[in-house]
Amino acid sequence: MSGKKDLIVAIDLGGTYFRVMLANKDGRRVAHVRKETRAAAGPEAIEKRLVAAVREVLSGWPAARVAGVGVAAPGPIDPQTGVLHAPPNLPGWNEIPLRDRLQEWLGLPVWAGNDANLAALGEHRFGCGRGVDDLVYLTISTGIGGGIISRGELLLGSHGLAAEAGHIILEPNGPLCGCGQHGCLEALASGPAIGRRAVDAITAGESSTLQVVLGNGAGLTAHQVVDAARAGDRLAGDVLRQAAIYVGMGIATLVHLLDPALVVIGGGVSNAGDLLLDPIRQTVRERTMEAYHGGVTIVPTALGDDVGLWGAIALVMDRVAV
Ligand SMILES: [Zn+2]
């Protein structure tokens, strides 16, 4: 590795927006852009916009100083080949050789990984997981994703598909999940699941300040439920607590399997803070064997929305030994 290659580009494909960041080898952010993904335009149009955004953050910097590009992709991706398999947030993307295409268009080496996996790597390298060699990252947003660091290494499994914590089945007769199964953690406690539970309870006749919001006919978001819970709405508080109990049950399984010292909770729903974290911590304690008590700390993400970008930076650093 030449000492001159001291810059790294990270891309987080996200959903509604994608983000591109330029950072230096000391882990300092140099430039950052966020653009609308416009997923309906299809893969080729989005790839062109990605390439343009990478050129934008690199403007004024010589390409010779760039060590590589890391990509955090939503949904399953083969970390060896960089082929993206049908991400739910990017309709029309199926078996897209994302890494090879970006490599060709940018003329730079590219590495790619699942965004929740890379988020675990980001927290481990730059966030609240520094110095912690066994940690679990859980993102609670449109879906529920996971990433595992075990003995200081990102756990990928035999096909790069490890740590899909959102599909731990907790209620065999529970609601249908996007994966086709019933009662997965994701179907019980993701943002949309929280919104749906509040709607169902109100439709069944329970009273809530959210009735007024629901009157607009657009359903409820987790964000609205969190706001109502914070303002003291009993139903919203109950719905959020129930989701947190399911998350706690999922984490209890992960604790029994992996014995992590730290569990980091990220994603939009984690903005609920202690309204979510307190019942999660209580459930993990109630649902794990006594030997684990006191051994695992559960905290919110330290890197917020940029966690996937920092993971993509760490991925490149590991591959090219910047
Ligand atoms: Zn599922």
mmCIF file of C-alpha atoms and ligand atoms in Angstrom:
data_model
loop_
_atom_site.group_PDB
_atom_site.id
_atom_site.type_symbol
_atom_site.label_atom_id
_atom_site.label_comp_id
_atom_site.label_asym_id
_atom_site.label_seq_id
_atom_site.Cartn_x
_atom_site.Cartn_y
_atom_site.Cartn_z
ATOM 1 C CA MET A 1 0.000 0.000 0.000
ATOM 2 C CA SER A 2 1.469 3.301 -1.063
ATOM 3 C CA GLY A 3 1.395 5.920 1.669
ATOM 4 C CA LYS A 4 -0.236 8.282 -0.772
ATOM 5 C CA LYS A 5 -3.520 6.360 -0.904
ATOM 6 C CA ASP A 6 -5.033 7.981 2.158
ATOM 7 C CA LEU A 7 -8.647 8.612 1.101
ATOM 8 C CA ILE A 8 -11.637 6.246 1.096
ATOM 9 C CA VAL A 9 -15.088 6.657 -0.448
ATOM 10 C CA ALA A 10 -18.177 5.123 1.206
ATOM 11 C CA ILE A 11 -21.623 4.700 -0.330
ATOM 12 C CA ASP A 12 -24.772 3.849 1.646
ATOM 13 C CA LEU A 13 -27.435 2.870 -0.853
ATOM 14 C CA GLY A 14 -30.194 3.216 1.742
ATOM 15 C CA GLY A 15 -33.779 3.460 0.500
ATOM 16 C CA THR A 16 -35.324 6.865 -0.244
ATOM 17 C CA TYR A 17 -31.912 8.538 -0.139
ATOM 18 C CA PHE A 18 -28.402 7.361 -0.821
ATOM 19 C CA ARG A 19 -25.337 8.915 0.766
ATOM 20 C CA VAL A 20 -21.729 9.201 -0.306
ATOM 21 C CA MET A 21 -18.899 10.140 2.043
ATOM 22 C CA LEU A 22 -15.203 10.795 1.540
ATOM 23 C CA ALA A 23 -13.071 10.101 4.620
ATOM 24 C CA ASN A 24 -9.347 10.011 5.298
ATOM 25 C CA LYS A 25 -7.425 7.098 6.787
ATOM 26 C CA ASP A 26 -7.653 8.624 10.278
ATOM 27 C CA GLY A 27 -11.426 8.190 10.152
ATOM 28 C CA ARG A 28 -12.189 11.860 9.554
ATOM 29 C CA ARG A 29 -15.016 12.909 7.261
ATOM 30 C CA VAL A 30 -13.782 15.065 4.352
ATOM 31 C CA ALA A 31 -16.952 15.434 2.231
ATOM 32 C CA HIS A 32 -20.518 14.116 2.306
ATOM 33 C CA VAL A 33 -23.502 14.254 -0.064
ATOM 34 C CA ARG A 34 -27.045 12.928 0.209
ATOM 35 C CA LYS A 35 -29.239 12.468 -2.868
ATOM 36 C CA GLU A 36 -32.696 11.149 -3.589
ATOM 37 C CA THR A 37 -32.430 7.542 -4.813
ATOM 38 C CA ARG A 38 -35.476 7.699 -7.145
ATOM 39 C CA ALA A 39 -35.618 3.901 -7.018
ATOM 40 C CA ALA A 40 -38.378 3.703 -9.640
ATOM 41 C CA ALA A 41 -35.910 4.878 -12.314
ATOM 42 C CA GLY A 42 -34.247 1.447 -12.222
ATOM 43 C CA PRO A 43 -30.716 0.172 -11.589
ATOM 44 C CA GLU A 44 -28.866 1.827 -14.459
ATOM 45 C CA ALA A 45 -30.199 5.333 -13.729
ATOM 46 C CA ILE A 46 -29.346 4.944 -10.025
ATOM 47 C CA GLU A 47 -25.851 3.661 -10.831
ATOM 48 C CA LYS A 48 -25.230 6.746 -12.988
ATOM 49 C CA ARG A 49 -26.385 8.979 -10.116
ATOM 50 C CA LEU A 50 -24.110 7.081 -7.696
ATOM 51 C CA VAL A 51 -21.114 7.541 -9.968
ATOM 52 C CA ALA A 52 -21.898 11.276 -10.366
ATOM 53 C CA ALA A 53 -22.152 11.645 -6.564
ATOM 54 C CA VAL A 54 -18.814 9.858 -6.042
ATOM 55 C CA ARG A 55 -17.191 12.218 -8.582
ATOM 56 C CA GLU A 56 -18.775 15.138 -6.696
ATOM 57 C CA VAL A 57 -17.206 14.206 -3.310
ATOM 58 C CA LEU A 58 -13.887 13.539 -5.080
ATOM 59 C CA SER A 59 -13.799 16.857 -6.936
ATOM 60 C CA GLY A 60 -10.480 18.564 -6.283
ATOM 61 C CA TRP A 61 -8.861 15.342 -4.981
ATOM 62 C CA PRO A 62 -6.542 13.274 -7.182
ATOM 63 C CA ALA A 63 -7.956 9.790 -7.883
ATOM 64 C CA ALA A 64 -4.456 8.417 -7.193
ATOM 65 C CA ARG A 65 -5.005 9.134 -3.485
ATOM 66 C CA VAL A 66 -8.179 7.022 -3.256
ATOM 67 C CA ALA A 67 -7.592 3.562 -1.774
ATOM 68 C CA GLY A 68 -11.019 2.252 -2.708
ATOM 69 C CA VAL A 69 -14.790 2.463 -2.452
ATOM 70 C CA GLY A 70 -16.949 0.678 0.146
ATOM 71 C CA VAL A 71 -20.649 0.096 -0.507
ATOM 72 C CA ALA A 72 -23.295 -0.608 2.150
ATOM 73 C CA ALA A 73 -26.231 -2.218 0.354
ATOM 74 C CA PRO A 74 -29.734 -2.838 1.698
ATOM 75 C CA GLY A 75 -30.742 -6.482 1.625
ATOM 76 C CA PRO A 76 -28.751 -9.607 0.876
ATOM 77 C CA ILE A 77 -25.503 -9.211 -1.054
ATOM 78 C CA ASP A 78 -22.701 -11.661 -1.775
ATOM 79 C CA PRO A 79 -19.647 -10.051 -0.143
ATOM 80 C CA GLN A 80 -17.275 -12.056 -2.403
ATOM 81 C CA THR A 81 -18.824 -11.143 -5.766
ATOM 82 C CA GLY A 82 -20.665 -7.935 -4.802
ATOM 83 C CA VAL A 83 -23.845 -9.201 -6.480
ATOM 84 C CA LEU A 84 -26.992 -7.735 -4.925
ATOM 85 C CA HIS A 85 -29.968 -10.128 -4.583
ATOM 86 C CA ALA A 86 -33.371 -8.352 -4.832
ATOM 87 C CA PRO A 87 -33.207 -5.684 -2.083
ATOM 88 C CA PRO A 88 -36.785 -4.950 -0.883
ATOM 89 C CA ASN A 89 -36.252 -1.142 -0.999
ATOM 90 C CA LEU A 90 -34.960 -1.129 -4.568
ATOM 91 C CA PRO A 91 -37.652 -2.632 -6.793
ATOM 92 C CA GLY A 92 -36.396 -4.080 -10.076
ATOM 93 C CA TRP A 93 -32.931 -4.789 -8.691
ATOM 94 C CA ASN A 94 -32.309 -8.489 -8.951
ATOM 95 C CA GLU A 95 -28.906 -10.169 -9.242
ATOM 96 C CA ILE A 96 -27.238 -6.821 -10.009
ATOM 97 C CA PRO A 97 -23.411 -7.080 -10.197
ATOM 98 C CA LEU A 98 -23.130 -3.788 -8.328
ATOM 99 C CA ARG A 99 -19.476 -4.075 -7.344
ATOM 100 C CA ASP A 100 -18.211 -4.902 -10.858
ATOM 101 C CA ARG A 101 -20.278 -2.160 -12.480
ATOM 102 C CA LEU A 102 -19.142 0.549 -10.044
ATOM 103 C CA GLN A 103 -15.555 -0.664 -10.347
ATOM 104 C CA GLU A 104 -15.724 -0.351 -14.117
ATOM 105 C CA TRP A 105 -17.404 3.073 -14.109
ATOM 106 C CA LEU A 106 -15.233 4.582 -11.370
ATOM 107 C CA GLY A 107 -11.920 2.940 -12.215
ATOM 108 C CA LEU A 108 -11.407 2.275 -8.485
ATOM 109 C CA PRO A 109 -11.438 -0.950 -6.442
ATOM 110 C CA VAL A 110 -14.867 -1.503 -4.834
ATOM 111 C CA TRP A 111 -15.954 -3.713 -1.898
ATOM 112 C CA ALA A 112 -19.558 -4.216 -0.841
ATOM 113 C CA GLY A 113 -21.485 -5.624 2.102
ATOM 114 C CA ASN A 114 -24.936 -5.766 3.667
ATOM 115 C CA ASP A 115 -25.699 -2.454 5.403
ATOM 116 C CA ALA A 116 -26.570 -3.928 8.827
ATOM 117 C CA ASN A 117 -23.436 -6.124 8.753
ATOM 118 C CA LEU A 118 -21.339 -3.082 7.900
ATOM 119 C CA ALA A 119 -23.092 -1.054 10.630
ATOM 120 C CA ALA A 120 -21.742 -3.581 13.157
ATOM 121 C CA LEU A 121 -18.270 -3.084 11.673
ATOM 122 C CA GLY A 122 -18.736 0.719 11.814
ATOM 123 C CA GLU A 123 -19.658 0.688 15.520
ATOM 124 C CA HIS A 124 -16.780 -1.698 16.227
ATOM 125 C CA ARG A 125 -14.187 0.489 14.495
ATOM 126 C CA PHE A 126 -15.454 4.043 15.015
ATOM 127 C CA GLY A 127 -18.460 4.020 17.380
ATOM 128 C CA CYS A 128 -19.478 2.725 20.796
ATOM 129 C CA GLY A 129 -18.024 -0.742 20.067
ATOM 130 C CA ARG A 130 -14.379 0.346 19.956
ATOM 131 C CA GLY A 131 -12.345 -2.177 21.936
ATOM 132 C CA VAL A 132 -15.321 -4.593 22.206
ATOM 133 C CA ASP A 133 -14.573 -7.808 20.310
ATOM 134 C CA ASP A 134 -17.997 -9.454 20.664
ATOM 135 C CA LEU A 135 -20.942 -7.270 19.761
ATOM 136 C CA VAL A 136 -24.302 -7.410 18.026
ATOM 137 C CA TYR A 137 -25.792 -4.525 16.033
ATOM 138 C CA LEU A 138 -29.542 -4.454 15.470
ATOM 139 C CA THR A 139 -31.272 -1.912 13.224
ATOM 140 C CA ILE A 140 -34.989 -1.315 13.724
ATOM 141 C CA SER A 141 -36.505 0.662 10.850
ATOM 142 C CA THR A 142 -38.540 -0.392 7.775
ATOM 143 C CA GLY A 143 -37.163 -3.856 8.466
ATOM 144 C CA ILE A 144 -35.004 -5.345 11.201
ATOM 145 C CA GLY A 145 -31.418 -6.199 10.268
ATOM 146 C CA GLY A 146 -28.438 -7.407 12.206
ATOM 147 C CA GLY A 147 -24.669 -7.538 12.211
ATOM 148 C CA ILE A 148 -22.359 -9.588 14.412
ATOM 149 C CA ILE A 149 -18.752 -9.008 15.402
ATOM 150 C CA SER A 150 -17.310 -12.179 16.923
ATOM 151 C CA ARG A 151 -13.754 -12.223 18.329
ATOM 152 C CA GLY A 152 -13.130 -8.914 16.530
ATOM 153 C CA GLU A 153 -14.238 -10.177 13.098
ATOM 154 C CA LEU A 154 -17.410 -9.555 11.124
ATOM 155 C CA LEU A 155 -19.388 -12.813 11.042
ATOM 156 C CA LEU A 156 -20.436 -13.470 7.414
ATOM 157 C CA GLY A 157 -21.351 -17.163 7.397
ATOM 158 C CA SER A 158 -20.732 -19.533 4.501
ATOM 159 C CA HIS A 159 -22.595 -17.432 1.908
ATOM 160 C CA GLY A 160 -22.267 -13.947 3.388
ATOM 161 C CA LEU A 161 -25.844 -14.152 4.656
ATOM 162 C CA ALA A 162 -25.257 -14.369 8.429
ATOM 163 C CA ALA A 163 -26.954 -12.248 11.114
ATOM 164 C CA GLU A 164 -30.453 -11.854 9.605
ATOM 165 C CA ALA A 165 -31.748 -11.324 13.139
ATOM 166 C CA GLY A 166 -35.041 -9.866 11.883
ATOM 167 C CA HIS A 167 -36.165 -13.328 10.817
ATOM 168 C CA ILE A 168 -35.897 -15.045 14.179
ATOM 169 C CA ILE A 169 -39.391 -16.545 14.507
ATOM 170 C CA LEU A 170 -41.044 -15.599 17.798
ATOM 171 C CA GLU A 171 -44.750 -16.275 17.097
ATOM 172 C CA PRO A 172 -45.328 -19.227 14.698
ATOM 173 C CA ASN A 173 -48.910 -18.058 14.120
ATOM 174 C CA GLY A 174 -48.030 -14.370 14.082
ATOM 175 C CA PRO A 175 -48.324 -11.783 11.283
ATOM 176 C CA LEU A 176 -46.950 -12.478 7.800
ATOM 177 C CA CYS A 177 -43.359 -11.302 7.256
ATOM 178 C CA GLY A 178 -41.909 -9.919 4.011
ATOM 179 C CA CYS A 179 -39.777 -13.094 3.831
ATOM 180 C CA GLY A 180 -42.884 -15.288 3.555
ATOM 181 C CA GLN A 181 -42.792 -16.720 7.093
ATOM 182 C CA HIS A 182 -45.109 -15.840 9.986
ATOM 183 C CA GLY A 183 -44.213 -14.169 13.266
ATOM 184 C CA CYS A 184 -40.631 -13.119 12.513
ATOM 185 C CA LEU A 185 -39.180 -10.414 14.788
ATOM 186 C CA GLU A 186 -39.377 -8.037 11.788
ATOM 187 C CA ALA A 187 -43.115 -8.695 11.312
ATOM 188 C CA LEU A 188 -43.704 -7.988 15.019
ATOM 189 C CA ALA A 189 -41.451 -5.033 15.852
ATOM 190 C CA SER A 190 -40.268 -3.125 12.740
ATOM 191 C CA GLY A 191 -41.455 0.460 12.144
ATOM 192 C CA PRO A 192 -44.345 -0.591 9.861
ATOM 193 C CA ALA A 193 -45.326 -3.364 12.332
ATOM 194 C CA ILE A 194 -45.522 -0.804 15.162
ATOM 195 C CA GLY A 195 -47.715 1.503 13.035
ATOM 196 C CA ARG A 196 -49.957 -1.408 12.031
ATOM 197 C CA ARG A 197 -50.412 -2.607 15.634
ATOM 198 C CA ALA A 198 -51.530 0.852 16.727
ATOM 199 C CA VAL A 199 -54.011 1.037 13.821
ATOM 200 C CA ASP A 200 -55.390 -2.441 14.661
ATOM 201 C CA ALA A 201 -55.892 -1.532 18.337
ATOM 202 C CA ILE A 202 -57.690 1.723 17.491
ATOM 203 C CA THR A 203 -59.826 -0.028 14.855
ATOM 204 C CA ALA A 204 -60.744 -2.595 17.523
ATOM 205 C CA GLY A 205 -62.134 0.255 19.642
ATOM 206 C CA GLU A 206 -59.273 1.275 21.965
ATOM 207 C CA SER A 207 -59.014 4.988 22.603
ATOM 208 C CA SER A 208 -55.900 6.991 21.789
ATOM 209 C CA THR A 209 -54.843 10.508 20.815
ATOM 210 C CA LEU A 210 -53.712 8.845 17.554
ATOM 211 C CA GLN A 211 -57.370 8.492 16.495
ATOM 212 C CA VAL A 212 -57.174 12.053 15.152
ATOM 213 C CA VAL A 213 -54.040 11.282 13.092
ATOM 214 C CA LEU A 214 -55.566 8.024 11.861
ATOM 215 C CA GLY A 215 -58.655 9.970 10.761
ATOM 216 C CA ASN A 216 -56.583 11.248 7.816
ATOM 217 C CA GLY A 217 -56.708 7.733 6.404
ATOM 218 C CA ALA A 218 -52.986 7.270 5.746
ATOM 219 C CA GLY A 219 -52.307 4.723 8.512
ATOM 220 C CA LEU A 220 -49.739 5.393 11.251
ATOM 221 C CA THR A 221 -45.961 5.508 11.230
ATOM 222 C CA ALA A 222 -43.744 4.306 14.077
ATOM 223 C CA HIS A 223 -42.607 7.919 14.388
ATOM 224 C CA GLN A 224 -46.180 9.033 15.153
ATOM 225 C CA VAL A 225 -46.591 6.225 17.689
ATOM 226 C CA VAL A 226 -43.323 7.216 19.405
ATOM 227 C CA ASP A 227 -44.385 10.880 19.565
ATOM 228 C CA ALA A 228 -47.752 9.933 21.080
ATOM 229 C CA ALA A 229 -46.091 7.597 23.608
ATOM 230 C CA ARG A 230 -43.711 10.387 24.606
ATOM 231 C CA ALA A 231 -46.710 12.696 25.132
ATOM 232 C CA GLY A 232 -48.203 10.115 27.507
ATOM 233 C CA ASP A 233 -50.673 8.280 25.249
ATOM 234 C CA ARG A 234 -51.345 4.938 26.939
ATOM 235 C CA LEU A 235 -52.112 2.902 23.823
ATOM 236 C CA ALA A 236 -49.026 4.199 21.978
ATOM 237 C CA GLY A 237 -46.902 3.380 25.036
ATOM 238 C CA ASP A 238 -48.345 -0.149 25.168
ATOM 239 C CA VAL A 239 -47.708 -0.759 21.448
ATOM 240 C CA LEU A 240 -44.119 0.451 21.726
ATOM 241 C CA ARG A 241 -43.510 -1.624 24.864
ATOM 242 C CA GLN A 242 -44.880 -4.746 23.161
ATOM 243 C CA ALA A 243 -42.528 -4.196 20.189
ATOM 244 C CA ALA A 244 -39.631 -3.693 22.625
ATOM 245 C CA ILE A 245 -40.506 -6.973 24.386
ATOM 246 C CA TYR A 246 -40.262 -8.817 21.046
ATOM 247 C CA VAL A 247 -36.928 -7.132 20.307
ATOM 248 C CA GLY A 248 -35.766 -8.165 23.796
ATOM 249 C CA MET A 249 -36.814 -11.763 23.110
ATOM 250 C CA GLY A 250 -34.840 -11.740 19.840
ATOM 251 C CA ILE A 251 -31.810 -10.306 21.626
ATOM 252 C CA ALA A 252 -32.123 -12.947 24.375
ATOM 253 C CA THR A 253 -31.681 -15.618 21.675
ATOM 254 C CA LEU A 254 -28.658 -13.788 20.271
ATOM 255 C CA VAL A 255 -27.184 -13.452 23.771
ATOM 256 C CA HIS A 256 -27.561 -17.189 24.371
ATOM 257 C CA LEU A 257 -25.953 -17.961 20.985
ATOM 258 C CA LEU A 258 -23.151 -15.412 20.874
ATOM 259 C CA ASP A 259 -22.494 -14.138 24.406
ATOM 260 C CA PRO A 260 -21.853 -10.542 23.235
ATOM 261 C CA ALA A 261 -20.562 -7.891 25.651
ATOM 262 C CA LEU A 262 -22.478 -5.176 23.809
ATOM 263 C CA VAL A 263 -25.710 -4.878 21.832
ATOM 264 C CA VAL A 264 -26.073 -1.673 19.785
ATOM 265 C CA ILE A 265 -29.555 -0.603 18.657
ATOM 266 C CA GLY A 266 -29.851 1.664 15.594
ATOM 267 C CA GLY A 267 -32.361 2.518 12.860
ATOM 268 C CA GLY A 268 -35.158 5.111 12.874
ATOM 269 C CA VAL A 269 -37.221 3.448 15.626
ATOM 270 C CA SER A 270 -34.236 3.665 18.022
ATOM 271 C CA ASN A 271 -34.966 7.415 18.225
ATOM 272 C CA ALA A 272 -37.584 6.362 20.807
ATOM 273 C CA GLY A 273 -34.635 6.129 23.244
ATOM 274 C CA ASP A 274 -35.391 4.744 26.698
ATOM 275 C CA LEU A 275 -39.075 4.215 25.833
ATOM 276 C CA LEU A 276 -37.731 1.362 23.726
ATOM 277 C CA LEU A 277 -34.442 0.544 25.442
ATOM 278 C CA ASP A 278 -35.746 0.153 29.016
ATOM 279 C CA PRO A 279 -38.277 -2.612 28.192
ATOM 280 C CA ILE A 280 -35.684 -4.229 25.864
ATOM 281 C CA ARG A 281 -33.144 -4.361 28.713
ATOM 282 C CA GLN A 282 -35.743 -5.689 31.146
ATOM 283 C CA THR A 283 -36.889 -8.402 28.708
ATOM 284 C CA VAL A 284 -33.329 -9.518 27.935
ATOM 285 C CA ARG A 285 -32.754 -9.938 31.663
ATOM 286 C CA GLU A 286 -36.016 -11.843 32.163
ATOM 287 C CA ARG A 287 -35.456 -14.107 29.142
ATOM 288 C CA THR A 288 -31.803 -15.069 29.585
ATOM 289 C CA MET A 289 -30.174 -17.508 31.967
ATOM 290 C CA GLU A 290 -28.680 -16.005 35.106
ATOM 291 C CA ALA A 291 -25.105 -16.626 33.928
ATOM 292 C CA TYR A 292 -25.546 -13.847 31.335
ATOM 293 C CA HIS A 293 -26.927 -11.221 33.730
ATOM 294 C CA GLY A 294 -24.670 -8.195 34.027
ATOM 295 C CA GLY A 295 -22.510 -9.397 31.140
ATOM 296 C CA VAL A 296 -24.214 -7.571 28.294
ATOM 297 C CA THR A 297 -24.780 -3.837 27.862
ATOM 298 C CA ILE A 298 -27.505 -2.536 25.510
ATOM 299 C CA VAL A 299 -26.953 0.949 24.073
ATOM 300 C CA PRO A 300 -28.200 3.171 21.211
ATOM 301 C CA THR A 301 -25.991 3.669 18.128
ATOM 302 C CA ALA A 302 -23.194 6.218 18.509
ATOM 303 C CA LEU A 303 -22.954 6.875 14.757
ATOM 304 C CA GLY A 304 -26.644 7.470 13.938
ATOM 305 C CA ASP A 305 -27.575 7.556 10.250
ATOM 306 C CA ASP A 306 -23.931 7.426 9.162
ATOM 307 C CA VAL A 307 -23.241 4.050 10.773
ATOM 308 C CA GLY A 308 -23.390 2.161 7.439
ATOM 309 C CA LEU A 309 -21.020 4.669 5.811
ATOM 310 C CA TRP A 310 -18.469 4.220 8.595
ATOM 311 C CA GLY A 311 -18.790 0.453 8.220
ATOM 312 C CA ALA A 312 -18.087 0.764 4.482
ATOM 313 C CA ILE A 313 -14.992 2.863 5.307
ATOM 314 C CA ALA A 314 -13.822 0.167 7.767
ATOM 315 C CA LEU A 315 -14.412 -2.535 5.122
ATOM 316 C CA VAL A 316 -12.080 -0.797 2.666
ATOM 317 C CA MET A 317 -9.499 -0.128 5.397
ATOM 318 C CA ASP A 318 -9.427 -3.859 6.227
ATOM 319 C CA ARG A 319 -9.074 -4.896 2.580
ATOM 320 C CA VAL A 320 -6.321 -2.491 1.543
ATOM 321 C CA ALA A 321 -4.647 -2.035 4.956
ATOM 322 C CA VAL A 322 -4.740 1.762 4.671
HETATM 323 ZN ZN ZN B 1 -39.184 -12.932 8.123
#
